[in-house]
mmCIF file of C-alpha atoms in Angstrom:
data_model
loop_
_atom_site.group_PDB
_atom_site.id
_atom_site.type_symbol
_atom_site.label_atom_id
_atom_site.label_comp_id
_atom_site.label_asym_id
_atom_site.label_seq_id
_atom_site.Cartn_x
_atom_site.Cartn_y
_atom_site.Cartn_z
ATOM 1 C CA UNK A 19 -14.366 -14.448 -4.740
ATOM 2 C CA UNK A 20 -12.209 -17.005 -2.904
ATOM 3 C CA UNK A 21 -11.068 -18.789 -6.114
ATOM 4 C CA UNK A 22 -9.920 -15.451 -7.566
ATOM 5 C CA UNK A 23 -8.081 -14.632 -4.342
ATOM 6 C CA UNK A 24 -6.335 -18.022 -4.410
ATOM 7 C CA UNK A 25 -5.466 -17.619 -8.086
ATOM 8 C CA UNK A 26 -3.874 -14.220 -7.467
ATOM 9 C CA UNK A 27 -1.904 -15.499 -4.484
ATOM 10 C CA UNK A 28 -0.664 -18.425 -6.545
ATOM 11 C CA UNK A 29 0.230 -16.094 -9.423
ATOM 12 C CA UNK A 30 2.613 -14.165 -7.169
ATOM 13 C CA UNK A 31 4.660 -17.312 -6.590
ATOM 14 C CA UNK A 32 4.640 -18.866 -10.046
ATOM 15 C CA UNK A 33 6.246 -15.669 -11.341
ATOM 16 C CA UNK A 34 9.247 -13.721 -10.001
ATOM 17 C CA UNK A 35 7.085 -10.853 -8.729
ATOM 18 C CA UNK A 36 6.206 -12.336 -5.343
ATOM 19 C CA UNK A 37 9.737 -13.502 -4.593
ATOM 20 C CA UNK A 38 11.242 -10.235 -5.836
ATOM 21 C CA UNK A 39 8.872 -8.185 -3.686
ATOM 22 C CA UNK A 40 9.620 -10.204 -0.544
ATOM 23 C CA UNK A 41 13.385 -10.219 -1.132
ATOM 24 C CA UNK A 42 13.619 -6.486 -1.895
ATOM 25 C CA UNK A 43 11.263 -5.607 0.954
ATOM 26 C CA UNK A 44 13.207 -7.601 3.555
ATOM 27 C CA UNK A 45 16.584 -6.401 2.274
ATOM 28 C CA UNK A 46 15.596 -2.728 2.239
ATOM 29 C CA UNK A 47 13.764 -3.005 5.549
ATOM 30 C CA UNK A 48 16.684 -4.720 7.253
ATOM 31 C CA UNK A 49 19.178 -2.235 5.866
ATOM 32 C CA UNK A 50 17.151 0.812 6.871
ATOM 33 C CA UNK A 51 16.462 -0.621 10.306
ATOM 34 C CA UNK A 52 20.162 -1.230 10.916
ATOM 35 C CA UNK A 53 21.108 2.257 9.742
ATOM 36 C CA UNK A 54 18.462 4.049 11.815
ATOM 37 C CA UNK A 55 18.650 2.020 15.047
ATOM 38 C CA UNK A 56 21.613 -0.306 15.633
ATOM 39 C CA UNK A 57 24.249 1.889 13.975
ATOM 40 C CA UNK A 58 22.812 4.998 15.588
ATOM 41 C CA UNK A 59 22.730 3.212 18.965
ATOM 42 C CA UNK A 60 19.105 4.083 19.554
ATOM 43 C CA UNK A 61 15.828 2.207 19.974
ATOM 44 C CA UNK A 62 13.745 4.988 18.382
ATOM 45 C CA UNK A 63 12.038 3.464 15.334
ATOM 46 C CA UNK A 64 10.288 6.618 14.054
ATOM 47 C CA UNK A 65 12.947 7.349 11.414
ATOM 48 C CA UNK A 66 12.911 3.754 10.173
ATOM 49 C CA UNK A 67 9.166 3.689 9.575
ATOM 50 C CA UNK A 68 9.225 7.136 7.965
ATOM 51 C CA UNK A 69 11.864 6.013 5.475
ATOM 52 C CA UNK A 70 9.899 2.829 4.775
ATOM 53 C CA UNK A 71 6.923 4.946 3.733
ATOM 54 C CA UNK A 72 9.002 6.509 0.977
ATOM 55 C CA UNK A 73 10.221 3.066 -0.095
ATOM 56 C CA UNK A 74 6.589 2.130 -0.727
ATOM 57 C CA UNK A 75 6.591 4.422 -3.763
ATOM 58 C CA UNK A 76 8.729 1.748 -5.443
ATOM 59 C CA UNK A 77 7.624 -1.429 -3.673
ATOM 60 C CA UNK A 78 3.831 -1.070 -3.915
ATOM 61 C CA UNK A 79 3.779 -0.539 -7.725
ATOM 62 C CA UNK A 80 5.826 -3.730 -8.061
ATOM 63 C CA UNK A 81 3.082 -5.557 -6.163
ATOM 64 C CA UNK A 82 0.052 -4.149 -7.997
ATOM 65 C CA UNK A 83 1.184 -3.479 -11.549
ATOM 66 C CA UNK A 84 -0.040 -6.803 -12.979
ATOM 67 C CA UNK A 85 -3.325 -7.261 -11.117
ATOM 68 C CA UNK A 86 -5.641 -6.048 -13.903
ATOM 69 C CA UNK A 87 -3.280 -4.883 -16.643
ATOM 70 C CA UNK A 88 -2.111 -8.449 -17.246
ATOM 71 C CA UNK A 89 -5.724 -9.585 -17.626
ATOM 72 C CA UNK A 90 -6.214 -7.067 -20.443
ATOM 73 C CA UNK A 91 -2.909 -7.881 -22.095
ATOM 74 C CA UNK A 92 -3.530 -11.642 -22.126
ATOM 75 C CA UNK A 93 -7.209 -11.165 -23.101
ATOM 76 C CA UNK A 94 -8.442 -13.060 -20.042
ATOM 77 C CA UNK A 95 -10.464 -10.202 -18.573
ATOM 78 C CA UNK A 96 -13.549 -11.404 -20.467
ATOM 79 C CA UNK A 97 -13.471 -14.525 -18.340
ATOM 80 C CA UNK A 98 -13.528 -12.326 -15.241
ATOM 81 C CA UNK A 99 -16.321 -10.139 -16.603
ATOM 82 C CA UNK A 100 -18.516 -13.159 -17.317
ATOM 83 C CA UNK A 101 -17.747 -15.004 -14.074
ATOM 84 C CA UNK A 102 -20.506 -15.433 -11.454
ATOM 85 C CA UNK A 103 -18.578 -13.179 -9.052
ATOM 86 C CA UNK A 104 -19.651 -9.528 -8.794
ATOM 87 C CA UNK A 105 -17.281 -6.886 -10.150
ATOM 88 C CA UNK A 106 -16.700 -5.499 -6.678
ATOM 89 C CA UNK A 107 -16.002 -9.035 -5.451
ATOM 90 C CA UNK A 108 -13.361 -9.461 -8.156
ATOM 91 C CA UNK A 109 -11.735 -6.165 -7.229
ATOM 92 C CA UNK A 110 -11.748 -6.990 -3.511
ATOM 93 C CA UNK A 111 -10.245 -10.442 -4.158
ATOM 94 C CA UNK A 112 -7.346 -8.964 -6.110
ATOM 95 C CA UNK A 113 -6.848 -6.223 -3.535
ATOM 96 C CA UNK A 114 -6.833 -8.719 -0.664
ATOM 97 C CA UNK A 115 -4.277 -10.922 -2.444
ATOM 98 C CA UNK A 116 -1.871 -7.989 -2.811
ATOM 99 C CA UNK A 117 -2.552 -6.789 0.732
ATOM 100 C CA UNK A 118 -2.018 -10.291 2.166
ATOM 101 C CA UNK A 119 1.444 -10.539 0.622
ATOM 102 C CA UNK A 120 2.276 -6.997 1.735
ATOM 103 C CA UNK A 121 0.992 -7.437 5.308
ATOM 104 C CA UNK A 122 2.673 -10.831 5.740
ATOM 105 C CA UNK A 123 6.015 -9.483 4.514
ATOM 106 C CA UNK A 124 5.719 -6.368 6.690
ATOM 107 C CA UNK A 125 4.862 -8.487 9.736
ATOM 108 C CA UNK A 126 7.805 -10.810 9.129
ATOM 109 C CA UNK A 127 10.119 -7.841 8.657
ATOM 110 C CA UNK A 128 8.980 -6.173 11.886
ATOM 111 C CA UNK A 129 9.329 -9.405 13.878
ATOM 112 C CA UNK A 130 12.876 -9.922 12.589
ATOM 113 C CA UNK A 131 13.895 -6.308 13.189
ATOM 114 C CA UNK A 132 12.387 -6.185 16.672
ATOM 115 C CA UNK A 133 14.056 -9.465 17.655
ATOM 116 C CA UNK A 134 17.450 -8.428 16.306
ATOM 117 C CA UNK A 135 17.359 -5.053 18.058
ATOM 118 C CA UNK A 136 16.408 -6.511 21.439
ATOM 119 C CA UNK A 137 18.728 -9.529 21.306
ATOM 120 C CA UNK A 138 21.839 -8.050 19.664
ATOM 121 C CA UNK A 139 21.930 -4.494 20.971
ATOM 122 C CA UNK A 140 19.967 -5.113 24.152
ATOM 123 C CA UNK A 141 17.783 -2.090 23.366
ATOM 124 C CA UNK A 142 14.003 -2.417 23.330
ATOM 125 C CA UNK A 143 11.857 0.035 21.346
ATOM 126 C CA UNK A 144 8.883 1.539 23.137
ATOM 127 C CA UNK A 145 6.244 -1.075 22.319
ATOM 128 C CA UNK A 146 3.386 1.410 21.874
ATOM 129 C CA UNK A 147 5.470 3.396 19.380
ATOM 130 C CA UNK A 148 6.602 0.296 17.495
ATOM 131 C CA UNK A 149 3.127 -1.248 17.359
ATOM 132 C CA UNK A 150 1.505 2.077 16.491
ATOM 133 C CA UNK A 151 3.856 2.565 13.550
ATOM 134 C CA UNK A 152 3.266 -1.021 12.451
ATOM 135 C CA UNK A 153 -0.524 -0.615 12.444
ATOM 136 C CA UNK A 154 -0.228 2.754 10.696
ATOM 137 C CA UNK A 155 2.014 1.229 8.034
ATOM 138 C CA UNK A 156 -0.575 -1.487 7.377
ATOM 139 C CA UNK A 157 -3.370 1.053 6.875
ATOM 140 C CA UNK A 158 -1.136 3.279 4.758
ATOM 141 C CA UNK A 159 -0.041 0.319 2.639
ATOM 142 C CA UNK A 160 -3.664 -0.726 2.127
ATOM 143 C CA UNK A 161 -4.479 2.744 0.767
ATOM 144 C CA UNK A 162 -1.482 2.687 -1.578
ATOM 145 C CA UNK A 163 -2.369 -0.814 -2.792
ATOM 146 C CA UNK A 164 -5.902 0.365 -3.581
ATOM 147 C CA UNK A 165 -4.369 3.159 -5.668
ATOM 148 C CA UNK A 166 -2.238 0.578 -7.480
ATOM 149 C CA UNK A 167 -5.267 -1.637 -8.138
ATOM 150 C CA UNK A 168 -7.080 1.283 -9.768
ATOM 151 C CA UNK A 169 -4.081 2.260 -11.897
ATOM 152 C CA UNK A 170 -3.685 -1.337 -13.022
ATOM 153 C CA UNK A 171 -7.326 -1.374 -14.121
ATOM 154 C CA UNK A 172 -7.042 1.596 -16.476
ATOM 155 C CA UNK A 173 -4.089 0.346 -18.540
ATOM 156 C CA UNK A 174 -2.948 -2.906 -20.087
ATOM 157 C CA UNK A 175 0.732 -2.013 -19.806
ATOM 158 C CA UNK A 176 2.323 -3.120 -16.525
ATOM 159 C CA UNK A 177 5.113 -0.548 -16.765
ATOM 160 C CA UNK A 178 2.635 2.291 -17.279
ATOM 161 C CA UNK A 179 0.595 0.973 -14.354
ATOM 162 C CA UNK A 180 3.674 0.900 -12.107
ATOM 163 C CA UNK A 181 4.808 4.396 -13.124
ATOM 164 C CA UNK A 182 1.309 5.839 -12.654
ATOM 165 C CA UNK A 183 1.012 4.232 -9.221
ATOM 166 C CA UNK A 184 4.444 5.550 -8.295
ATOM 167 C CA UNK A 185 3.427 9.070 -9.340
ATOM 168 C CA UNK A 186 0.138 9.109 -7.429
ATOM 169 C CA UNK A 187 1.652 7.664 -4.241
ATOM 170 C CA UNK A 188 4.529 10.143 -4.389
ATOM 171 C CA UNK A 189 2.068 13.007 -4.882
ATOM 172 C CA UNK A 190 -0.013 11.853 -1.902
ATOM 173 C CA UNK A 191 3.097 11.926 0.272
ATOM 174 C CA UNK A 192 4.727 15.174 -0.824
ATOM 175 C CA UNK A 193 1.501 17.184 -0.649
ATOM 176 C CA UNK A 194 2.124 17.528 3.081
ATOM 177 C CA UNK A 195 5.342 19.428 2.342
ATOM 178 C CA UNK A 196 3.715 21.600 -0.337
ATOM 179 C CA UNK A 197 0.986 22.815 2.046
ATOM 180 C CA UNK A 198 3.425 24.981 4.016
ATOM 181 C CA UNK A 199 4.366 26.833 0.821
ATOM 182 C CA UNK A 200 0.785 27.867 -0.007
ATOM 183 C CA UNK A 201 -0.596 31.061 1.464
ATOM 184 C CA UNK A 202 -4.294 30.520 0.679
ATOM 185 C CA UNK A 203 -5.975 28.905 3.701
ATOM 186 C CA UNK A 204 -8.811 27.387 1.632
ATOM 187 C CA UNK A 205 -6.422 25.667 -0.773
ATOM 188 C CA UNK A 206 -4.322 24.469 2.170
ATOM 189 C CA UNK A 207 -7.386 22.893 3.778
ATOM 190 C CA UNK A 208 -8.232 21.053 0.546
ATOM 191 C CA UNK A 209 -4.677 19.791 0.054
ATOM 192 C CA UNK A 210 -4.476 18.782 3.704
ATOM 193 C CA UNK A 211 -7.295 16.306 3.122
ATOM 194 C CA UNK A 212 -5.090 14.429 0.638
ATOM 195 C CA UNK A 213 -2.096 14.302 2.975
ATOM 196 C CA UNK A 214 -1.558 10.690 4.036
ATOM 197 C CA UNK A 215 1.586 11.602 5.987
ATOM 198 C CA UNK A 216 -0.399 13.998 8.156
ATOM 199 C CA UNK A 217 -2.746 11.162 9.233
ATOM 200 C CA UNK A 218 0.068 8.680 9.671
ATOM 201 C CA UNK A 219 1.801 11.000 12.176
ATOM 202 C CA UNK A 220 -0.689 9.986 14.864
ATOM 203 C CA UNK A 221 0.497 6.361 14.710
ATOM 204 C CA UNK A 222 4.159 7.370 15.075
ATOM 205 C CA UNK A 223 3.318 8.518 18.598
ATOM 206 C CA UNK A 224 1.463 5.316 19.445
ATOM 207 C CA UNK A 225 -1.917 7.039 19.087
ATOM 208 C CA UNK A 226 -4.657 5.038 17.345
ATOM 209 C CA UNK A 227 -6.620 7.889 15.801
ATOM 210 C CA UNK A 228 -10.114 6.830 14.698
ATOM 211 C CA UNK A 229 -10.397 9.691 12.142
ATOM 212 C CA UNK A 230 -7.058 8.612 10.629
ATOM 213 C CA UNK A 231 -8.215 4.983 10.407
ATOM 214 C CA UNK A 232 -11.505 6.059 8.818
ATOM 215 C CA UNK A 233 -9.541 8.199 6.356
ATOM 216 C CA UNK A 234 -7.344 5.308 5.201
ATOM 217 C CA UNK A 235 -10.291 2.911 4.996
ATOM 218 C CA UNK A 236 -12.200 5.549 2.993
ATOM 219 C CA UNK A 237 -9.318 5.845 0.514
ATOM 220 C CA UNK A 238 -9.345 2.074 0.059
ATOM 221 C CA UNK A 239 -13.101 2.001 -0.534
ATOM 222 C CA UNK A 240 -13.016 4.968 -2.944
ATOM 223 C CA UNK A 241 -10.280 3.547 -5.168
ATOM 224 C CA UNK A 242 -11.754 0.030 -5.156
ATOM 225 C CA UNK A 243 -15.159 1.493 -6.012
ATOM 226 C CA UNK A 244 -13.623 3.451 -8.912
ATOM 227 C CA UNK A 245 -11.927 0.283 -10.133
ATOM 228 C CA UNK A 246 -15.237 -1.590 -10.110
ATOM 229 C CA UNK A 247 -16.871 1.268 -12.047
ATOM 230 C CA UNK A 248 -14.106 1.127 -14.666
ATOM 231 C CA UNK A 249 -14.854 -2.541 -15.262
ATOM 232 C CA UNK A 250 -18.597 -1.984 -15.185
ATOM 233 C CA UNK A 251 -18.257 0.506 -18.064
ATOM 234 C CA UNK A 252 -15.944 -1.894 -19.880
ATOM 235 C CA UNK A 253 -18.446 -4.721 -19.463
ATOM 236 C CA UNK A 254 -21.235 -2.700 -21.070
ATOM 237 C CA UNK A 255 -18.977 -1.503 -23.872
#
């Protein structure tokens, strides 16, 4: 599993994808942070993190679109399927590579933004709120990356993979707004289960909700499991 993880990490930096992701992420993050804190003369970071969630609909597909689709396009997936690593191990290695780049970039962005706000404006965000949002963003990003990994596994076209990931992530976020428009309580309860924003709200208040954490981890496991099953069927076919 480790060689696959290293190969994927290296692949991000021998192509423009890794550099593009980091550059766009830091630029967008810095711009949004300035607009929602420094320019508004406030240390409240809730708006910044909320806007970043919506930016993930574009950024996460950029990170995951090539993970499996490129293997199919270049006909190298047979090497993966015949490697001594289990299918789930392969999936986890690719997921961890994408999550490592995402988490490292998010951490760097938060450190820069926090330092700039405290040193330039003299305002300090409430640490529990800032750290809670940061942890929530990591869990939320992990769930979205798992979605992207699955979408990449079911198509050999990177553009289709990116668009599909974009659509699913967007749907998972807007479902929270659709719930209020539905009168049927049973349907609302079903849709509420898919609402990632509803779970993330706990972290915005600095609350580390165990059910919310279990929910995000469950989403990761479900989509990675589905990805492994896709490749198991492909192996036998």
